[in-house]
């Protein structure tokens, strides 16, 4: 069977496109230092982004210079690609422009703010207000807003039928299908969608199809949409039946006489005086819904609740030994567990307003001889929360000095622990992410599979969608792949997981050849891999439970 005509546009088979959101960053400042003697400062903002491979900053762009003001609102925006799974470190620097030169050292430095793009987009309304620092003191404030640039979030579902289409096949009827094109600004057309082929009929009814409105019109509801009708042929020489044009504004009116189109073949029309059409295409139904983005939820109050669970089994080795994965290095270099906590936690913490994270351990023996498969790293079971990533690391290091590594490696208790937290928040305001860091082969596989599937299937609206397992020992890769349902959906006792909710990442892959100079790069790559699936899982969960982003709140005193 021959292929349809080649698709045009941005799709290229055999390539990959990283999912991302384009955000527009707006900068204002208040109370800047006055660096001019006889007038006020003439500020501009320079934005730089950190290259995780080299550790150095490169310039993204500059705003315009605004004369004589200590409270500038810069008109020029910065546009960046936002990747949830990456730690995108940014540096905003304010200068008083003193000449026409582009050299920054020729201008007076007024202050700096360093943060992450995740911190900005993760703030309510996508807005942060932070002090500007000059050496060791603060002077003035910077106000940063990040807004997703995709304004057209509508998704439309359309269904068409054809009547009395031209007969193109000698021994039968036609095998018609439709091709939809978006008009470009240069009067060219880009293919957007192709329906299925309906065999041997002049009166086809095509299945409903769903497409993003911006794909059809790029946000302009009056932009032309061309629809071509073809008779499919197995040798690829598909016969042109005819075409018609419309636009989103007309289609949005739904089924009716205004959306009944004559399918015209221009060549036939030019040759035959009595030609009317080559059939009709009729819109049967039109529905539209808003497709909310990950940032829509985050900027309107949904928080990512991050829990880390650390493997304290004896197979990790004695923490006092340099060969141990839990080695307490007196010279300060982080062990592999600390590196993993830091890499992932520094990104996740930007999406949690109070920066309080439950931290658990499993597989340890306490001073009284009891073995715990779920204990608070801070040894406070009623309040296992740690303040930020540094708080988790502090509790982790303290635990190593107060417990004995033991075993076995059981995951189900910590999964059930986080599930209990999730059952208390079922309104879409929180999304729970569990990170399990382990070295060895899992010993309670049936219980773990049961915990994952039962909580996903039978606890209504449970926002525990992602269980990420970082494993260090390559011997347990095969066992962990059973839990990661990328190829085969996880099942237990005949019950199947609704979708893949486990991400398995072999930590050692990111540490090969790592040393002090490139450990930061390895940690960034690790965090990207661990967090890559979360936005898609997040949106899938919210859509499945019909949770909408909260209405934006008006902040007191906002400008």
Coordinates of C-alpha atoms in Angstrom, one line a residue:
X1 CA 0.0 0.0 0.0
X2 CA 1.5 3.3 -1.1
X3 CA 1.9 6.2 1.4
X4 CA -0.2 9.3 1.4
X5 CA 1.3 12.5 0.0
X6 CA 4.3 13.6 2.1
X7 CA 3.4 15.7 5.1
X8 CA 4.8 19.3 5.2
X9 CA 5.5 21.5 8.1
X10 CA 7.7 20.9 11.1
X11 CA 7.3 17.2 11.4
X12 CA 10.4 15.2 10.4
X13 CA 10.3 11.4 10.9
X14 CA 13.3 10.0 12.6
X15 CA 14.0 13.2 14.6
X16 CA 13.2 14.2 18.1
X17 CA 11.8 17.4 19.5
X18 CA 12.1 18.2 23.2
X19 CA 8.8 19.3 24.7
X20 CA 9.1 22.8 26.0
X21 CA 7.2 26.0 26.7
X22 CA 8.3 29.4 25.3
X23 CA 8.1 32.0 28.0
X24 CA 8.3 35.8 27.8
X25 CA 10.2 37.5 30.7
X26 CA 9.4 41.0 31.7
X27 CA 11.7 43.0 34.1
X28 CA 11.0 46.0 36.3
X29 CA 13.1 47.6 39.1
X30 CA 12.3 49.7 42.0
X31 CA 14.6 51.9 44.2
X32 CA 17.8 51.5 42.2
X33 CA 21.1 53.0 43.2
X34 CA 21.6 56.5 41.8
X35 CA 25.0 56.4 40.1
X36 CA 24.8 59.8 38.3
X37 CA 25.7 63.0 40.0
X38 CA 23.5 65.5 38.2
X39 CA 20.7 63.2 37.2
X40 CA 19.3 59.8 37.9
X41 CA 20.7 56.5 36.6
X42 CA 20.0 55.4 33.0
X43 CA 19.4 51.7 33.7
X44 CA 19.3 48.6 31.4
X45 CA 19.0 44.9 32.3
X46 CA 21.3 42.2 31.1
X47 CA 20.1 38.6 31.3
X48 CA 22.5 35.7 31.3
X49 CA 21.9 32.0 31.5
X50 CA 24.2 29.4 32.9
X51 CA 25.7 26.7 30.7
X52 CA 25.5 23.5 32.8
X53 CA 28.3 21.9 30.7
X54 CA 30.9 24.6 31.3
X55 CA 29.5 26.2 34.5
X56 CA 29.9 29.7 32.9
X57 CA 27.2 32.2 32.0
X58 CA 26.4 33.4 28.5
X59 CA 24.4 36.5 27.7
X60 CA 20.8 36.0 26.6
X61 CA 20.0 39.6 25.8
X62 CA 19.6 43.2 27.0
X63 CA 16.7 45.5 27.5
X64 CA 16.6 49.0 26.2
X65 CA 18.1 51.8 28.3
X66 CA 15.7 54.0 30.1
X67 CA 16.9 57.5 30.9
X68 CA 16.8 59.1 34.3
X69 CA 14.8 56.7 36.4
X70 CA 15.4 54.6 39.5
X71 CA 12.1 52.7 38.9
X72 CA 12.3 51.4 35.3
X73 CA 9.7 49.2 33.6
X74 CA 11.6 47.8 30.6
X75 CA 9.6 47.4 27.4
X76 CA 11.9 44.9 25.7
X77 CA 11.2 41.3 26.7
X78 CA 13.4 38.3 27.0
X79 CA 12.1 35.1 25.3
X80 CA 13.4 31.7 26.5
X81 CA 12.5 28.1 26.2
X82 CA 11.4 26.7 29.5
X83 CA 12.2 23.0 30.3
X84 CA 10.8 21.6 33.5
X85 CA 13.4 18.9 33.8
X86 CA 16.4 21.2 33.6
X87 CA 17.9 23.5 36.2
X88 CA 18.0 26.8 34.2
X89 CA 20.1 29.2 36.2
X90 CA 19.6 32.8 35.3
X91 CA 21.4 36.0 36.3
X92 CA 19.8 39.4 36.0
X93 CA 22.3 42.4 36.1
X94 CA 21.3 46.1 36.1
X95 CA 23.7 48.7 34.7
X96 CA 23.7 52.4 34.5
X97 CA 24.5 53.1 30.9
X98 CA 27.2 55.8 30.6
X99 CA 28.2 55.5 26.9
X100 CA 27.3 53.9 23.6
X101 CA 29.8 51.0 24.0
X102 CA 28.5 47.5 24.4
X103 CA 31.3 46.7 27.0
X104 CA 29.6 46.2 30.3
X105 CA 32.7 47.2 32.3
X106 CA 32.3 50.7 30.8
X107 CA 29.0 51.1 32.7
X108 CA 28.2 51.4 36.4
X109 CA 27.0 48.2 38.0
X110 CA 23.7 48.7 40.0
X111 CA 22.9 45.2 41.2
X112 CA 22.4 41.6 40.5
X113 CA 19.9 38.8 41.1
X114 CA 20.6 35.1 40.5
X115 CA 17.9 32.5 40.5
X116 CA 16.3 29.8 38.3
X117 CA 13.7 30.0 35.6
X118 CA 11.8 27.3 37.5
X119 CA 11.7 29.6 40.6
X120 CA 10.1 32.4 38.5
X121 CA 7.5 30.3 36.6
X122 CA 6.7 28.3 39.8
X123 CA 5.8 31.5 41.7
X124 CA 2.1 32.6 42.0
X125 CA 1.2 34.4 38.8
X126 CA 4.7 33.8 37.5
X127 CA 6.1 36.8 39.4
X128 CA 9.0 37.2 41.8
X129 CA 10.2 40.3 43.5
X130 CA 13.8 40.0 44.9
X131 CA 16.4 42.4 46.3
X132 CA 19.3 43.4 44.1
X133 CA 22.7 42.9 45.6
X134 CA 25.9 44.9 45.1
X135 CA 28.8 43.0 46.6
X136 CA 27.7 42.4 50.2
X137 CA 24.8 44.8 50.5
X138 CA 21.3 45.2 48.9
X139 CA 20.1 48.2 47.0
X140 CA 16.8 48.2 45.2
X141 CA 14.5 45.5 44.0
X142 CA 13.9 43.6 40.8
X143 CA 10.5 42.4 39.7
X144 CA 10.4 39.6 37.2
X145 CA 7.4 38.2 35.4
X146 CA 7.4 35.1 33.2
X147 CA 4.4 34.4 30.9
X148 CA 3.9 31.5 28.6
X149 CA 3.8 32.9 25.0
X150 CA 1.3 30.3 23.7
X151 CA -1.9 32.4 23.7
X152 CA -4.0 30.1 21.7
X153 CA -4.8 27.1 24.0
X154 CA -8.0 25.9 22.4
X155 CA -8.3 22.4 21.2
X156 CA -11.0 21.7 18.7
X157 CA -12.7 18.4 17.6
X158 CA -14.3 18.4 14.2
X159 CA -16.2 15.8 12.2
X160 CA -17.0 16.1 8.5
X161 CA -19.0 14.0 6.0
X162 CA -19.1 14.2 2.2
X163 CA -22.0 13.8 -0.2
X164 CA -22.1 13.1 -3.9
X165 CA -18.4 13.2 -4.3
X166 CA -17.0 12.6 -7.8
X167 CA -16.5 9.0 -8.8
X168 CA -12.8 8.5 -9.6
X169 CA -12.3 4.7 -9.8
X170 CA -13.1 2.8 -13.0
X171 CA -14.3 -0.4 -11.3
X172 CA -15.7 1.1 -8.2
X173 CA -16.5 4.3 -6.3
X174 CA -14.0 6.7 -4.8
X175 CA -11.9 6.1 -1.6
X176 CA -12.0 9.7 -0.3
X177 CA -10.0 11.4 2.4
X178 CA -9.5 15.1 3.4
X179 CA -6.3 17.1 3.9
X180 CA -6.4 20.3 6.0
X181 CA -3.9 23.1 5.5
X182 CA -3.2 26.3 7.4
X183 CA -2.5 29.5 5.4
X184 CA 0.9 31.1 6.1
X185 CA 1.6 34.8 5.9
X186 CA 3.4 34.4 2.6
X187 CA 0.3 32.8 1.1
X188 CA 1.7 29.3 1.2
X189 CA 0.0 26.5 3.0
X190 CA 1.2 24.0 5.7
X191 CA -0.4 20.7 6.1
X192 CA -2.1 20.2 9.5
X193 CA -4.2 17.1 9.4
X194 CA -5.3 14.2 7.2
X195 CA -8.4 12.1 7.8
X196 CA -8.6 8.4 7.3
X197 CA -9.6 6.9 4.0
X198 CA -13.1 5.7 3.6
X199 CA -13.2 3.0 1.0
X200 CA -15.6 2.6 -1.9
X201 CA -18.1 5.4 -1.3
X202 CA -19.2 8.8 -2.6
X203 CA -20.8 9.7 0.7
X204 CA -18.2 9.2 3.4
X205 CA -18.5 10.0 7.0
X206 CA -15.0 10.6 8.5
X207 CA -14.2 10.0 12.2
X208 CA -14.1 13.0 14.5
X209 CA -10.5 14.3 14.9
X210 CA -8.9 16.6 17.5
X211 CA -6.4 19.3 16.7
X212 CA -4.9 22.3 18.4
X213 CA -6.6 25.5 17.2
X214 CA -3.2 27.2 16.8
X215 CA -2.2 24.5 14.3
X216 CA -5.1 25.4 12.1
X217 CA -5.0 29.2 12.5
X218 CA -2.0 30.2 14.6
X219 CA -4.3 32.1 16.9
X220 CA -6.0 34.1 14.1
X221 CA -9.6 32.9 13.7
X222 CA -9.9 34.7 10.4
X223 CA -6.9 33.0 8.8
X224 CA -7.8 30.8 5.8
X225 CA -8.0 27.1 6.1
X226 CA -7.8 25.1 2.9
X227 CA -9.3 21.6 2.7
X228 CA -8.5 19.3 -0.2
X229 CA -10.4 16.1 -1.0
X230 CA -8.6 13.2 -2.6
X231 CA -9.4 9.7 -3.9
X232 CA -6.9 7.4 -2.5
X233 CA -5.0 5.1 -4.8
X234 CA -2.8 2.2 -3.8
X235 CA 0.0 3.3 -6.1
X236 CA 0.3 6.7 -4.5
X237 CA -1.2 8.6 -7.4
X238 CA -4.1 10.0 -5.4
X239 CA -6.7 11.7 -7.6
X240 CA -7.7 15.2 -6.7
X241 CA -11.5 15.5 -6.3
X242 CA -11.7 19.2 -5.2
X243 CA -11.2 21.7 -2.5
X244 CA -12.9 24.4 -0.4
X245 CA -11.7 27.1 2.1
X246 CA -13.0 28.2 5.4
X247 CA -11.6 29.6 8.7
X248 CA -11.9 28.9 12.4
X249 CA -14.5 31.6 13.0
X250 CA -16.9 30.0 10.5
X251 CA -16.2 26.5 11.8
X252 CA -16.8 27.6 15.4
X253 CA -20.4 28.3 14.5
X254 CA -20.9 24.6 14.3
X255 CA -23.1 22.5 12.1
X256 CA -25.5 24.4 9.9
X257 CA -26.0 25.8 6.4
X258 CA -23.0 28.2 6.8
X259 CA -20.7 25.1 7.1
X260 CA -21.8 23.2 4.1
X261 CA -19.1 23.6 1.4
X262 CA -19.1 23.0 -2.3
X263 CA -16.0 20.9 -3.2
X264 CA -14.6 22.6 -6.3
X265 CA -12.1 21.3 -8.8
X266 CA -10.7 24.4 -10.4
X267 CA -9.6 22.6 -13.6
X268 CA -13.1 21.2 -14.1
X269 CA -14.7 24.5 -13.4
X270 CA -12.5 26.2 -16.0
X271 CA -13.4 23.6 -18.7
X272 CA -17.1 23.0 -18.1
X273 CA -19.6 25.8 -18.2
X274 CA -22.3 23.9 -16.5
X275 CA -20.0 22.6 -13.7
X276 CA -21.4 23.2 -10.2
X277 CA -19.1 21.2 -7.9
X278 CA -17.5 17.8 -7.3
X279 CA -19.7 17.1 -4.3
X280 CA -20.2 18.7 -0.9
X281 CA -18.4 18.6 2.4
X282 CA -20.5 19.1 5.5
X283 CA -19.4 19.9 9.0
X284 CA -21.3 17.6 11.3
X285 CA -20.0 18.7 14.7
X286 CA -17.6 21.2 16.3
X287 CA -16.5 21.3 19.9
X288 CA -13.8 23.4 21.6
X289 CA -12.0 23.0 25.0
X290 CA -9.1 24.8 26.6
X291 CA -5.9 22.8 26.8
X292 CA -4.2 24.0 29.9
X293 CA -0.4 23.8 30.2
X294 CA 1.8 22.7 33.0
X295 CA 2.6 26.4 33.7
X296 CA -1.1 27.2 33.9
X297 CA -1.4 25.0 37.0
X298 CA 1.9 25.9 38.6
X299 CA 1.4 29.6 38.3
X300 CA -2.0 29.4 39.7
X301 CA -1.1 27.6 42.9
X302 CA -0.7 23.9 42.2
X303 CA 2.4 22.7 44.1
X304 CA 4.8 19.8 43.5
X305 CA 5.2 17.8 46.8
X306 CA 8.5 16.1 46.7
X307 CA 9.4 13.1 49.0
X308 CA 12.8 11.4 49.0
X309 CA 13.3 7.8 50.3
X310 CA 16.9 6.6 50.8
X311 CA 18.1 3.0 50.9
X312 CA 19.9 2.2 54.1
X313 CA 20.6 -1.5 53.4
X314 CA 23.9 -3.1 54.2
X315 CA 24.7 -3.8 50.5
X316 CA 25.6 -0.1 50.2
X317 CA 28.8 -0.7 52.2
X318 CA 30.0 0.7 55.5
X319 CA 29.7 4.5 55.4
X320 CA 33.2 4.8 56.9
X321 CA 34.7 3.0 53.9
X322 CA 35.6 5.0 50.8
X323 CA 34.1 2.2 48.7
X324 CA 30.7 2.7 50.3
X325 CA 28.0 4.5 48.3
X326 CA 27.1 6.2 51.6
X327 CA 30.7 7.2 52.3
X328 CA 31.0 10.2 54.6
X329 CA 33.8 12.0 53.0
X330 CA 35.7 14.2 55.5
X331 CA 36.8 16.4 52.6
X332 CA 33.3 17.3 51.6
X333 CA 32.8 15.7 48.2
X334 CA 29.2 14.4 48.1
X335 CA 28.6 10.7 47.9
X336 CA 26.3 9.3 45.2
X337 CA 23.1 9.5 47.4
X338 CA 23.8 13.1 48.4
X339 CA 24.5 14.0 44.7
X340 CA 21.2 12.6 43.6
X341 CA 19.2 14.3 46.4
X342 CA 20.8 17.6 45.5
X343 CA 20.5 17.3 41.7
X344 CA 16.7 16.5 41.7
X345 CA 15.8 18.5 44.9
X346 CA 17.2 21.8 43.7
X347 CA 14.7 21.8 40.8
X348 CA 11.7 20.4 42.6
X349 CA 12.0 22.9 45.5
X350 CA 11.3 25.8 43.2
X351 CA 7.7 24.5 42.8
X352 CA 6.9 24.2 46.6
X353 CA 6.1 27.4 48.4
X354 CA 7.1 26.4 51.9
X355 CA 10.1 24.3 50.8
X356 CA 9.2 21.6 53.4
X357 CA 9.9 18.0 52.2
X358 CA 9.2 14.7 53.8
X359 CA 12.4 12.6 53.8
X360 CA 12.4 8.9 54.6
X361 CA 14.8 6.0 55.0
X362 CA 14.3 2.3 54.7
X363 CA 16.3 -0.9 55.5
X364 CA 18.0 0.4 58.7
X365 CA 18.5 -1.1 62.1
X366 CA 18.0 1.3 65.1
X367 CA 19.9 1.4 68.3
X368 CA 17.2 -0.8 70.0
X369 CA 17.8 -3.5 67.5
X370 CA 14.5 -2.9 65.5
X371 CA 14.6 -2.9 61.7
X372 CA 12.7 -0.1 60.0
X373 CA 11.5 -0.2 56.4
X374 CA 10.0 3.3 56.7
X375 CA 11.4 5.9 59.1
X376 CA 11.8 9.7 59.1
X377 CA 15.3 10.8 58.3
X378 CA 15.0 13.5 61.0
X379 CA 13.7 10.8 63.5
X380 CA 10.5 12.7 64.0
X381 CA 7.7 10.4 62.6
X382 CA 5.0 12.9 63.4
X383 CA 6.8 15.6 61.4
X384 CA 9.2 14.1 58.9
X385 CA 9.5 17.4 57.0
X386 CA 12.9 18.9 56.2
X387 CA 13.6 22.5 55.2
X388 CA 14.7 22.6 51.6
X389 CA 17.4 20.4 50.0
X390 CA 20.0 21.4 52.6
X391 CA 17.6 20.2 55.3
X392 CA 17.2 16.8 53.6
X393 CA 21.0 16.5 53.2
X394 CA 21.5 17.4 56.9
X395 CA 19.0 14.8 58.0
X396 CA 20.5 12.2 55.7
X397 CA 24.0 12.7 57.0
X398 CA 22.8 12.7 60.6
X399 CA 20.9 9.4 60.0
X400 CA 24.0 7.7 58.7
X401 CA 25.7 8.4 62.0
X402 CA 22.8 7.1 64.1
X403 CA 21.6 3.9 62.4
X404 CA 23.1 0.7 61.2
X405 CA 22.8 -0.3 57.5
X406 CA 20.8 -3.5 57.4
X407 CA 18.1 -4.7 55.1
X408 CA 16.2 -6.0 53.1
X409 CA 15.3 -3.6 50.3
X410 CA 11.5 -3.1 50.5
X411 CA 9.8 -0.3 48.6
X412 CA 6.2 -0.9 49.4
X413 CA 6.3 0.8 52.9
X414 CA 7.6 4.1 51.6
X415 CA 5.2 4.1 48.6
X416 CA 2.3 3.5 51.0
X417 CA 3.6 6.3 53.2
X418 CA 3.5 8.9 50.4
X419 CA 0.1 7.5 49.3
X420 CA -1.3 8.3 52.7
X421 CA -0.2 11.9 52.3
X422 CA -1.7 12.0 48.8
X423 CA -5.1 10.8 50.0
X424 CA -5.4 13.9 52.2
X425 CA -5.1 16.2 49.2
X426 CA -7.5 15.2 46.3
X427 CA -8.5 18.5 44.9
X428 CA -5.7 19.0 42.4
X429 CA -3.8 21.5 44.5
X430 CA -0.9 19.2 45.1
X431 CA 1.0 16.7 42.9
X432 CA 3.2 14.2 44.7
X433 CA 6.5 13.0 43.4
X434 CA 8.3 10.2 45.2
X435 CA 12.1 9.7 44.6
X436 CA 13.5 6.3 45.7
X437 CA 17.3 6.1 45.7
X438 CA 18.5 2.6 46.0
X439 CA 21.5 0.3 45.2
X440 CA 20.2 -3.2 45.3
X441 CA 17.7 -5.7 44.0
X442 CA 14.2 -5.1 45.3
X443 CA 13.0 -7.8 47.8
X444 CA 9.3 -7.1 47.9
X445 CA 8.4 -6.9 44.2
X446 CA 4.9 -8.3 44.6
X447 CA 4.0 -5.9 47.4
X448 CA 5.6 -3.0 45.5
X449 CA 3.6 -3.8 42.3
X450 CA 0.5 -4.1 44.4
X451 CA 1.1 -0.8 46.2
X452 CA 1.6 1.1 42.8
X453 CA -1.4 -0.4 41.1
X454 CA -3.9 -0.4 44.0
X455 CA -3.2 3.2 44.8
X456 CA -3.5 4.2 41.2
X457 CA -6.7 2.2 40.4
X458 CA -8.8 2.3 43.6
X459 CA -7.9 5.5 45.5
X460 CA -10.1 8.2 43.9
X461 CA -8.2 11.2 42.6
X462 CA -5.0 10.2 44.3
X463 CA -2.3 12.5 42.9
X464 CA 0.6 10.1 43.3
X465 CA 1.4 9.6 39.7
X466 CA 5.2 9.5 39.6
X467 CA 7.5 7.1 41.4
X468 CA 11.0 7.6 40.3
X469 CA 13.6 5.0 41.2
X470 CA 17.3 5.9 41.0
X471 CA 19.3 2.7 41.1
X472 CA 23.1 2.6 41.5
X473 CA 23.8 -1.1 41.2
X474 CA 23.6 -2.3 37.5
X475 CA 22.7 -5.8 38.8
X476 CA 19.2 -4.7 39.6
X477 CA 18.4 -3.0 36.3
X478 CA 16.3 -5.9 35.0
X479 CA 14.2 -6.0 38.1
X480 CA 13.6 -2.3 38.0
X481 CA 12.6 -2.4 34.3
X482 CA 9.6 -4.6 35.4
X483 CA 8.3 -1.6 37.3
X484 CA 9.0 0.9 34.5
X485 CA 6.1 0.4 32.1
X486 CA 7.5 2.1 29.0
X487 CA 7.3 -1.1 27.0
X488 CA 4.9 -3.4 28.9
X489 CA 2.2 -1.9 31.2
X490 CA 2.7 -2.9 34.8
X491 CA 0.1 -5.4 36.0
X492 CA -0.6 -7.3 39.2
X493 CA -3.2 -10.1 39.8
X494 CA -4.9 -9.3 36.5
X495 CA -5.2 -5.6 37.2
X496 CA -3.2 -3.2 35.0
X497 CA -1.9 0.2 35.7
X498 CA -3.8 2.9 34.0
X499 CA -0.6 4.3 32.6
X500 CA 3.2 4.3 33.2
X501 CA 3.7 6.0 36.6
X502 CA 7.2 4.7 37.4
X503 CA 10.4 6.2 35.9
X504 CA 13.5 4.1 36.4
X505 CA 16.9 5.8 36.0
X506 CA 20.2 4.0 36.3
X507 CA 22.3 6.5 38.3
X508 CA 25.7 5.0 37.4
X509 CA 25.2 5.9 33.7
X510 CA 25.5 9.6 34.7
X511 CA 28.6 9.1 36.8
X512 CA 30.9 7.4 34.4
X513 CA 34.0 9.5 34.2
X514 CA 32.6 12.1 36.6
X515 CA 35.0 14.0 38.8
X516 CA 35.1 17.2 40.7
X517 CA 35.3 19.3 37.5
X518 CA 32.2 17.9 35.8
X519 CA 30.1 16.5 38.6
X520 CA 27.8 19.5 38.3
X521 CA 27.2 18.6 34.6
X522 CA 26.5 15.0 35.5
X523 CA 24.0 16.1 38.2
X524 CA 22.2 18.4 35.7
X525 CA 21.9 15.5 33.2
X526 CA 20.6 13.2 36.0
X527 CA 18.0 15.7 37.1
X528 CA 16.8 16.1 33.5
X529 CA 16.4 12.4 33.1
X530 CA 14.6 11.9 36.4
X531 CA 12.1 14.7 35.9
X532 CA 11.5 14.5 32.1
X533 CA 8.2 12.6 32.3
X534 CA 6.6 14.6 35.1
X535 CA 4.9 17.4 33.1
X536 CA 3.2 15.0 30.8
X537 CA 2.1 12.7 33.7
X538 CA 1.0 15.8 35.6
X539 CA -1.3 17.0 32.8
X540 CA -2.6 13.5 32.1
X541 CA -3.6 13.2 35.8
X542 CA -5.3 16.7 35.9
X543 CA -7.2 16.0 32.7
X544 CA -8.3 12.5 33.8
X545 CA -9.8 14.0 36.9
X546 CA -11.1 17.2 35.2
X547 CA -9.1 19.5 37.5
X548 CA -8.7 23.0 36.1
X549 CA -6.1 25.5 37.1
X550 CA -7.3 27.8 39.9
X551 CA -8.4 31.3 38.9
X552 CA -5.5 33.7 39.2
X553 CA -5.7 35.6 42.5
X554 CA -5.2 39.4 42.5
X555 CA -2.2 40.0 44.7
X556 CA -2.4 43.1 47.0
X557 CA -0.3 45.9 45.8
X558 CA 0.5 44.3 42.5
X559 CA 1.4 46.7 39.8

